Amino acid sequence: MTEYFNRDGHISDAGFSALISGGADELKRLELAEHLSFCDDCVLRYSQLLCEDTLITPPHPITESILKRVKNRVRVLFFNRYVTAAAAACIAMVLWVTGVLGMQSIPTENDRFSLVNSAQKITQSTVKFSESVSDSVSKIFRSIENFDWKEVLKNEKK
Amino acid sequence: MTNEQFRSVVEQYERLVYTICYQLVQDHQEAQNLTQETFLSAYTHIDRCDPANLKPWIARIATNKAKDHLKSAYLRRVECMPVPDMEPALTLESSPDDIYLVKEGEKAIQDQIYQLNEPYLNVAVLFFLEEKNVDEIARALHRPKKTVQTQIYRAKIILQNKLREGT
């Protein structure tokens, strides 16, 4: 039986030969691949053995598809970084506006009071805005109820 | 690295990468996919690579991609047989005949271990006969721990089959 590995554990000449000629079965190819994945000497030797005569040309050209996928990957990476940076900026802005960033490490009574005060102001503004919208909508409905539809229809016929 | 520089890297090493992938997986379609995956990975980390070592570095990425593919395909195909415990069962109640049989069994296992080929021989000797653990074996043989674990598992399967054939 042909030995694909030397006693020291490195790939033998027979092993490289079988790999290049396609003579190794699936398990042997897996064993060879596992060794190449961690052995610098063997991967260097393998890459040197793959000279111009032994290189295989792909049946379909793949350079353009590779470059296209690389461009897409770059776009995705850039977009992710941009979104992350934008989210970080928004969080920082919110923290700055609410005054959290200006606080000392141990919030004092004044800091707590100003935070609570800000929250109360926001709540009051929201309530006032809601009430004004509600009043406007009620006025619209009341005016519709009092509207003289008959006069409107008469005018339309004329 | 600019896009133009990377294009020239792809054009220079496309056949090398494809050849490695094809020689390992023996399938044109899969080799093309793995070639694309190789260059995608290379693009991400190429600035860390010394230009003088670009060829073996790209070859290493290609072999890793092919290895991962082969491993998952192999595991899907091979049944995970329960591997019997290699320790012979001896108790205080064992008779001299039992002890003799167990000792003969141990000798048979030992003989089979020494008949293993690499990459399993050294791993099996260190694990079964010298009772080293995975970390020690990985350090002694300069192999990754996962590789050592895989090789121990396969060595057990080979020994089991050989012992069955021998009985």
mmCIF file of C-alpha atoms in Angstrom:
data_model
loop_
_atom_site.group_PDB
_atom_site.id
_atom_site.type_symbol
_atom_site.label_atom_id
_atom_site.label_comp_id
_atom_site.label_asym_id
_atom_site.label_seq_id
_atom_site.Cartn_x
_atom_site.Cartn_y
_atom_site.Cartn_z
ATOM 1 C CA MET A 1 0.000 0.000 0.000
ATOM 2 C CA THR A 2 1.358 3.416 -1.026
ATOM 3 C CA GLU A 3 2.185 5.605 1.906
ATOM 4 C CA TYR A 4 1.191 9.217 1.436
ATOM 5 C CA PHE A 5 2.944 10.375 4.589
ATOM 6 C CA ASN A 6 6.493 9.922 5.794
ATOM 7 C CA ARG A 7 7.274 8.560 9.241
ATOM 8 C CA ASP A 8 7.812 12.145 10.445
ATOM 9 C CA GLY A 9 4.221 12.933 9.515
ATOM 10 C CA HIS A 10 4.922 15.095 6.456
ATOM 11 C CA ILE A 11 3.494 14.384 3.022
ATOM 12 C CA SER A 12 5.680 12.014 1.020
ATOM 13 C CA ASP A 13 6.610 12.274 -2.657
ATOM 14 C CA ALA A 14 3.997 9.620 -3.347
ATOM 15 C CA GLY A 15 1.438 11.718 -1.513
ATOM 16 C CA PHE A 16 2.145 14.826 -3.583
ATOM 17 C CA SER A 17 2.206 12.744 -6.729
ATOM 18 C CA ALA A 18 -1.182 11.181 -5.953
ATOM 19 C CA LEU A 19 -2.637 14.596 -5.172
ATOM 20 C CA ILE A 20 -1.420 16.156 -8.406
ATOM 21 C CA SER A 21 -2.353 13.190 -10.602
ATOM 22 C CA GLY A 22 -5.786 12.719 -8.994
ATOM 23 C CA GLY A 23 -4.996 9.231 -7.736
ATOM 24 C CA ALA A 24 -5.999 9.717 -4.085
ATOM 25 C CA ASP A 25 -9.417 8.655 -2.788
ATOM 26 C CA GLU A 26 -11.677 10.930 -0.761
ATOM 27 C CA LEU A 27 -10.328 10.020 2.668
ATOM 28 C CA LYS A 28 -6.731 10.349 1.518
ATOM 29 C CA ARG A 29 -7.463 13.736 -0.016
ATOM 30 C CA LEU A 30 -9.056 14.820 3.267
ATOM 31 C CA GLU A 31 -6.011 13.636 5.204
ATOM 32 C CA LEU A 32 -3.699 15.487 2.811
ATOM 33 C CA ALA A 33 -5.826 18.649 3.037
ATOM 34 C CA GLU A 34 -5.812 18.479 6.838
ATOM 35 C CA HIS A 35 -2.048 18.269 6.865
ATOM 36 C CA LEU A 36 -1.639 21.116 4.358
ATOM 37 C CA SER A 37 -3.918 23.292 6.506
ATOM 38 C CA PHE A 38 -1.322 23.468 9.292
ATOM 39 C CA CYS A 39 2.058 22.486 7.798
ATOM 40 C CA ASP A 40 3.942 25.446 6.321
ATOM 41 C CA ASP A 41 6.692 23.290 4.816
ATOM 42 C CA CYS A 42 4.310 21.018 2.951
ATOM 43 C CA VAL A 43 2.098 23.825 1.655
ATOM 44 C CA LEU A 44 5.205 25.637 0.422
ATOM 45 C CA ARG A 45 6.419 22.496 -1.336
ATOM 46 C CA TYR A 46 2.957 21.852 -2.810
ATOM 47 C CA SER A 47 2.691 25.405 -4.186
ATOM 48 C CA GLN A 48 6.190 25.049 -5.703
ATOM 49 C CA LEU A 49 5.243 21.735 -7.339
ATOM 50 C CA LEU A 50 2.241 23.409 -8.970
ATOM 51 C CA CYS A 51 4.144 24.964 -11.840
ATOM 52 C CA GLU A 52 2.833 26.148 -15.172
ATOM 53 C CA ASP A 53 2.658 22.618 -16.643
ATOM 54 C CA THR A 54 0.458 21.242 -13.878
ATOM 55 C CA LEU A 55 -1.941 24.182 -13.460
ATOM 56 C CA ILE A 56 -5.530 23.616 -14.587
ATOM 57 C CA THR A 57 -7.527 26.317 -16.369
ATOM 58 C CA PRO A 58 -11.092 26.648 -15.075
ATOM 59 C CA PRO A 59 -13.712 25.562 -17.643
ATOM 60 C CA HIS A 60 -15.426 28.977 -17.309
ATOM 61 C CA PRO A 61 -13.611 32.259 -16.632
ATOM 62 C CA ILE A 62 -14.184 33.330 -13.035
ATOM 63 C CA THR A 63 -12.072 36.468 -12.612
ATOM 64 C CA GLU A 64 -14.976 38.824 -13.258
ATOM 65 C CA SER A 65 -17.362 36.955 -10.969
ATOM 66 C CA ILE A 66 -14.741 37.001 -8.215
ATOM 67 C CA LEU A 67 -14.240 40.764 -8.571
ATOM 68 C CA LYS A 68 -17.992 41.313 -8.617
ATOM 69 C CA ARG A 69 -18.420 39.386 -5.362
ATOM 70 C CA VAL A 70 -15.546 41.320 -3.814
ATOM 71 C CA LYS A 71 -17.208 44.622 -4.774
ATOM 72 C CA ASN A 72 -20.501 43.458 -3.253
ATOM 73 C CA ARG A 73 -18.729 42.390 -0.084
ATOM 74 C CA VAL A 74 -17.023 45.797 0.141
ATOM 75 C CA ARG A 75 -20.381 47.551 -0.273
ATOM 76 C CA VAL A 76 -21.955 45.430 2.455
ATOM 77 C CA LEU A 77 -19.024 46.051 4.810
ATOM 78 C CA PHE A 78 -19.111 49.809 4.122
ATOM 79 C CA PHE A 79 -22.876 49.962 4.646
ATOM 80 C CA ASN A 80 -22.636 48.044 7.923
ATOM 81 C CA ARG A 81 -19.894 50.335 9.184
ATOM 82 C CA TYR A 82 -21.854 53.425 8.094
ATOM 83 C CA VAL A 83 -25.028 52.244 9.829
ATOM 84 C CA THR A 84 -23.076 51.386 12.985
ATOM 85 C CA ALA A 85 -21.391 54.804 13.000
ATOM 86 C CA ALA A 86 -24.708 56.583 12.392
ATOM 87 C CA ALA A 87 -26.385 54.646 15.221
ATOM 88 C CA ALA A 88 -23.520 55.482 17.569
ATOM 89 C CA ALA A 89 -23.780 59.171 16.619
ATOM 90 C CA CYS A 90 -27.546 59.196 17.268
ATOM 91 C CA ILE A 91 -27.124 57.592 20.676
ATOM 92 C CA ALA A 92 -24.403 60.083 21.538
ATOM 93 C CA MET A 93 -26.647 62.962 20.429
ATOM 94 C CA VAL A 94 -29.572 61.736 22.534
ATOM 95 C CA LEU A 95 -27.326 61.342 25.556
ATOM 96 C CA TRP A 96 -25.897 64.826 25.005
ATOM 97 C CA VAL A 97 -29.301 66.480 24.554
ATOM 98 C CA THR A 98 -30.729 64.874 27.679
ATOM 99 C CA GLY A 99 -27.659 65.978 29.587
ATOM 100 C CA VAL A 100 -26.466 62.514 30.558
ATOM 101 C CA LEU A 101 -23.045 63.132 29.042
ATOM 102 C CA GLY A 102 -22.627 66.262 31.065
ATOM 103 C CA MET A 103 -23.284 64.465 34.313
ATOM 104 C CA GLN A 104 -20.591 63.678 36.794
ATOM 105 C CA SER A 105 -19.790 60.087 37.574
ATOM 106 C CA ILE A 106 -21.893 60.265 40.747
ATOM 107 C CA PRO A 107 -25.051 62.219 39.888
ATOM 108 C CA THR A 108 -25.824 64.916 42.412
ATOM 109 C CA GLU A 109 -29.277 65.945 43.572
ATOM 110 C CA ASN A 110 -29.203 68.867 41.100
ATOM 111 C CA ASP A 111 -28.407 66.467 38.206
ATOM 112 C CA ARG A 112 -31.265 64.183 39.171
ATOM 113 C CA PHE A 113 -33.606 67.128 39.507
ATOM 114 C CA SER A 114 -32.700 68.504 36.051
ATOM 115 C CA LEU A 115 -33.253 65.057 34.458
ATOM 116 C CA VAL A 116 -36.666 64.678 36.109
ATOM 117 C CA ASN A 117 -37.513 68.264 35.158
ATOM 118 C CA SER A 118 -36.611 67.610 31.501
ATOM 119 C CA ALA A 119 -38.727 64.460 31.433
ATOM 120 C CA GLN A 120 -41.710 66.321 32.926
ATOM 121 C CA LYS A 121 -41.362 69.112 30.339
ATOM 122 C CA ILE A 122 -41.342 66.603 27.478
ATOM 123 C CA THR A 123 -44.437 64.882 28.903
ATOM 124 C CA GLN A 124 -46.314 68.186 29.325
ATOM 125 C CA SER A 125 -45.469 69.266 25.759
ATOM 126 C CA THR A 126 -46.681 65.936 24.392
ATOM 127 C CA VAL A 127 -49.966 66.199 26.314
ATOM 128 C CA LYS A 128 -50.593 69.769 25.106
ATOM 129 C CA PHE A 129 -49.921 68.774 21.510
ATOM 130 C CA SER A 130 -52.302 65.802 21.765
ATOM 131 C CA GLU A 131 -55.040 67.975 23.256
ATOM 132 C CA SER A 132 -54.741 70.592 20.494
ATOM 133 C CA VAL A 133 -54.976 67.910 17.810
ATOM 134 C CA SER A 134 -58.020 66.415 19.524
ATOM 135 C CA ASP A 135 -59.730 69.852 19.712
ATOM 136 C CA SER A 136 -59.135 70.515 16.046
ATOM 137 C CA VAL A 137 -60.586 67.151 15.028
ATOM 138 C CA SER A 138 -63.673 67.736 17.242
ATOM 139 C CA LYS A 139 -64.233 71.166 15.648
ATOM 140 C CA ILE A 140 -64.107 69.617 12.177
ATOM 141 C CA PHE A 141 -66.695 66.997 13.100
ATOM 142 C CA ARG A 142 -69.026 69.613 14.693
ATOM 143 C CA SER A 143 -68.854 71.821 11.612
ATOM 144 C CA ILE A 144 -69.721 68.839 9.405
ATOM 145 C CA GLU A 145 -72.810 68.136 11.573
ATOM 146 C CA ASN A 146 -74.043 71.755 11.202
ATOM 147 C CA PHE A 147 -73.414 71.885 7.524
ATOM 148 C CA ASP A 148 -76.520 72.550 5.293
ATOM 149 C CA TRP A 149 -76.172 69.711 2.804
ATOM 150 C CA LYS A 150 -79.482 70.532 1.087
ATOM 151 C CA GLU A 151 -78.310 74.042 0.112
ATOM 152 C CA VAL A 152 -75.102 72.545 -1.194
ATOM 153 C CA LEU A 153 -76.966 69.991 -3.296
ATOM 154 C CA LYS A 154 -79.340 72.675 -4.626
ATOM 155 C CA ASN A 155 -76.435 74.831 -5.691
ATOM 156 C CA GLU A 156 -74.816 71.825 -7.337
ATOM 157 C CA LYS A 157 -77.987 71.133 -9.406
ATOM 158 C CA LYS A 158 -78.132 74.762 -10.497
ATOM 159 C CA MET B 1 -4.550 47.380 -1.792
ATOM 160 C CA THR B 2 -6.411 48.970 -4.683
ATOM 161 C CA ASN B 3 -8.983 47.189 -6.811
ATOM 162 C CA GLU B 4 -6.581 47.143 -9.741
ATOM 163 C CA GLN B 5 -3.857 45.558 -7.656
ATOM 164 C CA PHE B 6 -6.262 42.931 -6.387
ATOM 165 C CA ARG B 7 -7.432 42.220 -9.934
ATOM 166 C CA SER B 8 -3.854 41.487 -10.926
ATOM 167 C CA VAL B 9 -3.504 39.150 -7.895
ATOM 168 C CA VAL B 10 -6.624 37.283 -8.984
ATOM 169 C CA GLU B 11 -5.396 36.990 -12.559
ATOM 170 C CA GLN B 12 -1.981 35.830 -11.384
ATOM 171 C CA TYR B 13 -3.185 33.135 -8.951
ATOM 172 C CA GLU B 14 -6.575 32.115 -10.323
ATOM 173 C CA ARG B 15 -5.250 28.939 -11.955
ATOM 174 C CA LEU B 16 -3.159 28.024 -8.903
ATOM 175 C CA VAL B 17 -6.123 28.310 -6.556
ATOM 176 C CA TYR B 18 -8.448 26.499 -8.931
ATOM 177 C CA THR B 19 -5.923 23.689 -9.373
ATOM 178 C CA ILE B 20 -5.532 23.203 -5.621
ATOM 179 C CA CYS B 21 -9.286 23.220 -5.062
ATOM 180 C CA TYR B 22 -9.913 20.828 -7.944
ATOM 181 C CA GLN B 23 -7.131 18.411 -6.975
ATOM 182 C CA LEU B 24 -8.568 18.162 -3.489
ATOM 183 C CA VAL B 25 -12.329 18.064 -4.155
ATOM 184 C CA GLN B 26 -12.260 16.511 -7.655
ATOM 185 C CA ASP B 27 -15.337 18.459 -8.793
ATOM 186 C CA HIS B 28 -15.202 21.378 -11.271
ATOM 187 C CA GLN B 29 -18.307 23.183 -10.010
ATOM 188 C CA GLU B 30 -17.263 22.931 -6.384
ATOM 189 C CA ALA B 31 -13.715 23.923 -7.254
ATOM 190 C CA GLN B 32 -15.027 27.136 -8.872
ATOM 191 C CA ASN B 33 -17.103 27.960 -5.788
ATOM 192 C CA LEU B 34 -14.162 27.330 -3.492
ATOM 193 C CA THR B 35 -11.906 29.442 -5.713
ATOM 194 C CA GLN B 36 -14.275 32.376 -5.332
ATOM 195 C CA GLU B 37 -14.462 31.819 -1.574
ATOM 196 C CA THR B 38 -10.658 31.718 -1.410
ATOM 197 C CA PHE B 39 -10.229 35.077 -3.099
ATOM 198 C CA LEU B 40 -12.990 36.627 -0.997
ATOM 199 C CA SER B 41 -11.150 35.576 2.164
ATOM 200 C CA ALA B 42 -7.849 36.700 0.684
ATOM 201 C CA TYR B 43 -9.264 40.141 -0.100
ATOM 202 C CA THR B 44 -10.296 40.634 3.516
ATOM 203 C CA HIS B 45 -6.847 39.890 4.943
ATOM 204 C CA ILE B 46 -4.439 40.551 2.094
ATOM 205 C CA ASP B 47 -2.963 43.682 3.654
ATOM 206 C CA ARG B 48 -1.580 41.530 6.502
ATOM 207 C CA CYS B 49 0.303 39.233 4.122
ATOM 208 C CA ASP B 50 3.955 39.731 3.223
ATOM 209 C CA PRO B 51 4.009 40.107 -0.591
ATOM 210 C CA ALA B 52 6.998 37.732 -0.762
ATOM 211 C CA ASN B 53 4.841 34.939 0.734
ATOM 212 C CA LEU B 54 1.684 35.632 -1.242
ATOM 213 C CA LYS B 55 1.727 32.380 -3.213
ATOM 214 C CA PRO B 56 1.924 29.931 -0.276
ATOM 215 C CA TRP B 57 -0.425 32.152 1.734
ATOM 216 C CA ILE B 58 -3.143 31.980 -0.933
ATOM 217 C CA ALA B 59 -2.423 28.258 -1.363
ATOM 218 C CA ARG B 60 -3.017 27.789 2.389
ATOM 219 C CA ILE B 61 -6.383 29.579 2.187
ATOM 220 C CA ALA B 62 -7.388 27.402 -0.770
ATOM 221 C CA THR B 63 -6.445 24.181 1.033
ATOM 222 C CA ASN B 64 -8.393 25.285 4.118
ATOM 223 C CA LYS B 65 -11.509 25.951 2.043
ATOM 224 C CA ALA B 66 -11.163 22.588 0.303
ATOM 225 C CA LYS B 67 -10.500 20.823 3.602
ATOM 226 C CA ASP B 68 -13.658 22.270 5.184
ATOM 227 C CA HIS B 69 -15.700 21.162 2.193
ATOM 228 C CA LEU B 70 -14.207 17.662 2.186
ATOM 229 C CA LYS B 71 -14.694 17.284 5.913
ATOM 230 C CA SER B 72 -18.368 18.167 5.890
ATOM 231 C CA ALA B 73 -18.991 15.952 2.854
ATOM 232 C CA TYR B 74 -17.089 13.058 4.450
ATOM 233 C CA LEU B 75 -18.897 13.356 7.775
ATOM 234 C CA ARG B 76 -22.260 13.371 6.031
ATOM 235 C CA ARG B 77 -21.392 10.151 4.220
ATOM 236 C CA VAL B 78 -19.660 8.155 6.945
ATOM 237 C CA GLU B 79 -21.822 6.630 9.654
ATOM 238 C CA CYS B 80 -20.905 7.649 13.150
ATOM 239 C CA MET B 81 -20.343 4.221 14.614
ATOM 240 C CA PRO B 82 -20.050 4.003 18.345
ATOM 241 C CA VAL B 83 -16.415 3.327 19.033
ATOM 242 C CA PRO B 84 -15.923 0.655 21.666
ATOM 243 C CA ASP B 85 -13.853 1.401 24.694
ATOM 244 C CA MET B 86 -10.311 0.228 24.070
ATOM 245 C CA GLU B 87 -9.720 -0.571 27.726
ATOM 246 C CA PRO B 88 -10.063 -4.303 28.409
ATOM 247 C CA ALA B 89 -12.379 -5.181 31.282
ATOM 248 C CA LEU B 90 -10.506 -6.860 34.142
ATOM 249 C CA THR B 91 -11.991 -7.237 37.615
ATOM 250 C CA LEU B 92 -10.885 -8.754 40.874
ATOM 251 C CA GLU B 93 -12.999 -11.768 39.968
ATOM 252 C CA SER B 94 -11.205 -12.314 36.658
ATOM 253 C CA SER B 95 -9.833 -15.810 36.259
ATOM 254 C CA PRO B 96 -6.290 -16.509 35.037
ATOM 255 C CA ASP B 97 -7.777 -17.504 31.706
ATOM 256 C CA ASP B 98 -9.568 -14.141 31.462
ATOM 257 C CA ILE B 99 -6.409 -12.304 32.376
ATOM 258 C CA TYR B 100 -4.452 -14.252 29.755
ATOM 259 C CA LEU B 101 -7.075 -13.508 27.099
ATOM 260 C CA VAL B 102 -7.127 -9.815 27.990
ATOM 261 C CA LYS B 103 -3.339 -9.599 27.860
ATOM 262 C CA GLU B 104 -3.361 -11.346 24.483
ATOM 263 C CA GLY B 105 -5.972 -8.841 23.367
ATOM 264 C CA GLU B 106 -3.830 -5.942 24.517
ATOM 265 C CA LYS B 107 -0.867 -7.330 22.589
ATOM 266 C CA ALA B 108 -3.002 -7.686 19.487
ATOM 267 C CA ILE B 109 -4.137 -4.067 19.800
ATOM 268 C CA GLN B 110 -0.568 -2.933 20.314
ATOM 269 C CA ASP B 111 0.583 -4.805 17.217
ATOM 270 C CA GLN B 112 -2.206 -3.257 15.177
ATOM 271 C CA ILE B 113 -1.317 0.212 16.425
ATOM 272 C CA TYR B 114 2.263 -0.164 15.226
ATOM 273 C CA GLN B 115 0.986 -1.255 11.826
ATOM 274 C CA LEU B 116 -0.955 1.960 11.338
ATOM 275 C CA ASN B 117 0.251 4.424 8.723
ATOM 276 C CA GLU B 118 0.694 8.106 9.175
ATOM 277 C CA PRO B 119 -1.019 10.405 9.947
ATOM 278 C CA TYR B 120 -2.484 8.026 12.594
ATOM 279 C CA LEU B 121 0.579 6.067 13.778
ATOM 280 C CA ASN B 122 2.246 8.659 16.010
ATOM 281 C CA VAL B 123 -1.088 9.910 17.336
ATOM 282 C CA ALA B 124 -2.243 6.368 18.206
ATOM 283 C CA VAL B 125 1.048 5.453 19.905
ATOM 284 C CA LEU B 126 0.998 8.592 22.030
ATOM 285 C CA PHE B 127 -2.684 8.315 22.908
ATOM 286 C CA PHE B 128 -3.252 4.584 23.412
ATOM 287 C CA LEU B 129 0.157 3.336 24.461
ATOM 288 C CA GLU B 130 1.775 6.311 26.166
ATOM 289 C CA GLU B 131 -1.573 7.608 27.449
ATOM 290 C CA LYS B 132 -0.873 11.240 26.541
ATOM 291 C CA ASN B 133 -3.761 13.647 26.378
ATOM 292 C CA VAL B 134 -4.785 15.636 23.306
ATOM 293 C CA ASP B 135 -2.926 18.805 24.366
ATOM 294 C CA GLU B 136 0.307 16.934 24.901
ATOM 295 C CA ILE B 137 -0.005 15.122 21.584
ATOM 296 C CA ALA B 138 -0.769 18.377 19.746
ATOM 297 C CA ARG B 139 2.332 19.981 21.209
ATOM 298 C CA ALA B 140 4.562 16.979 20.551
ATOM 299 C CA LEU B 141 3.500 16.551 16.934
ATOM 300 C CA HIS B 142 2.965 20.257 16.145
ATOM 301 C CA ARG B 143 -0.581 19.613 15.022
ATOM 302 C CA PRO B 144 -3.761 21.508 15.897
ATOM 303 C CA LYS B 145 -5.832 19.974 18.712
ATOM 304 C CA LYS B 146 -8.855 19.486 16.505
ATOM 305 C CA THR B 147 -6.763 17.599 13.961
ATOM 306 C CA VAL B 148 -5.388 15.370 16.727
ATOM 307 C CA GLN B 149 -8.910 14.642 17.998
ATOM 308 C CA THR B 150 -10.064 13.764 14.490
ATOM 309 C CA GLN B 151 -7.066 11.507 13.940
ATOM 310 C CA ILE B 152 -7.610 9.703 17.266
ATOM 311 C CA TYR B 153 -11.217 9.078 16.316
ATOM 312 C CA ARG B 154 -10.286 7.704 12.892
ATOM 313 C CA ALA B 155 -7.480 5.613 14.384
ATOM 314 C CA LYS B 156 -10.009 3.972 16.700
ATOM 315 C CA ILE B 157 -12.267 3.142 13.747
ATOM 316 C CA ILE B 158 -9.348 1.651 11.769
ATOM 317 C CA LEU B 159 -8.190 -0.409 14.757
ATOM 318 C CA GLN B 160 -11.726 -1.607 15.429
ATOM 319 C CA ASN B 161 -12.111 -2.785 11.814
ATOM 320 C CA LYS B 162 -8.705 -4.454 11.826
ATOM 321 C CA LEU B 163 -9.404 -6.255 15.098
ATOM 322 C CA ARG B 164 -12.762 -7.439 13.782
ATOM 323 C CA GLU B 165 -11.103 -8.782 10.641
ATOM 324 C CA GLY B 166 -8.537 -10.539 12.791
ATOM 325 C CA THR B 167 -11.108 -12.382 14.974
#
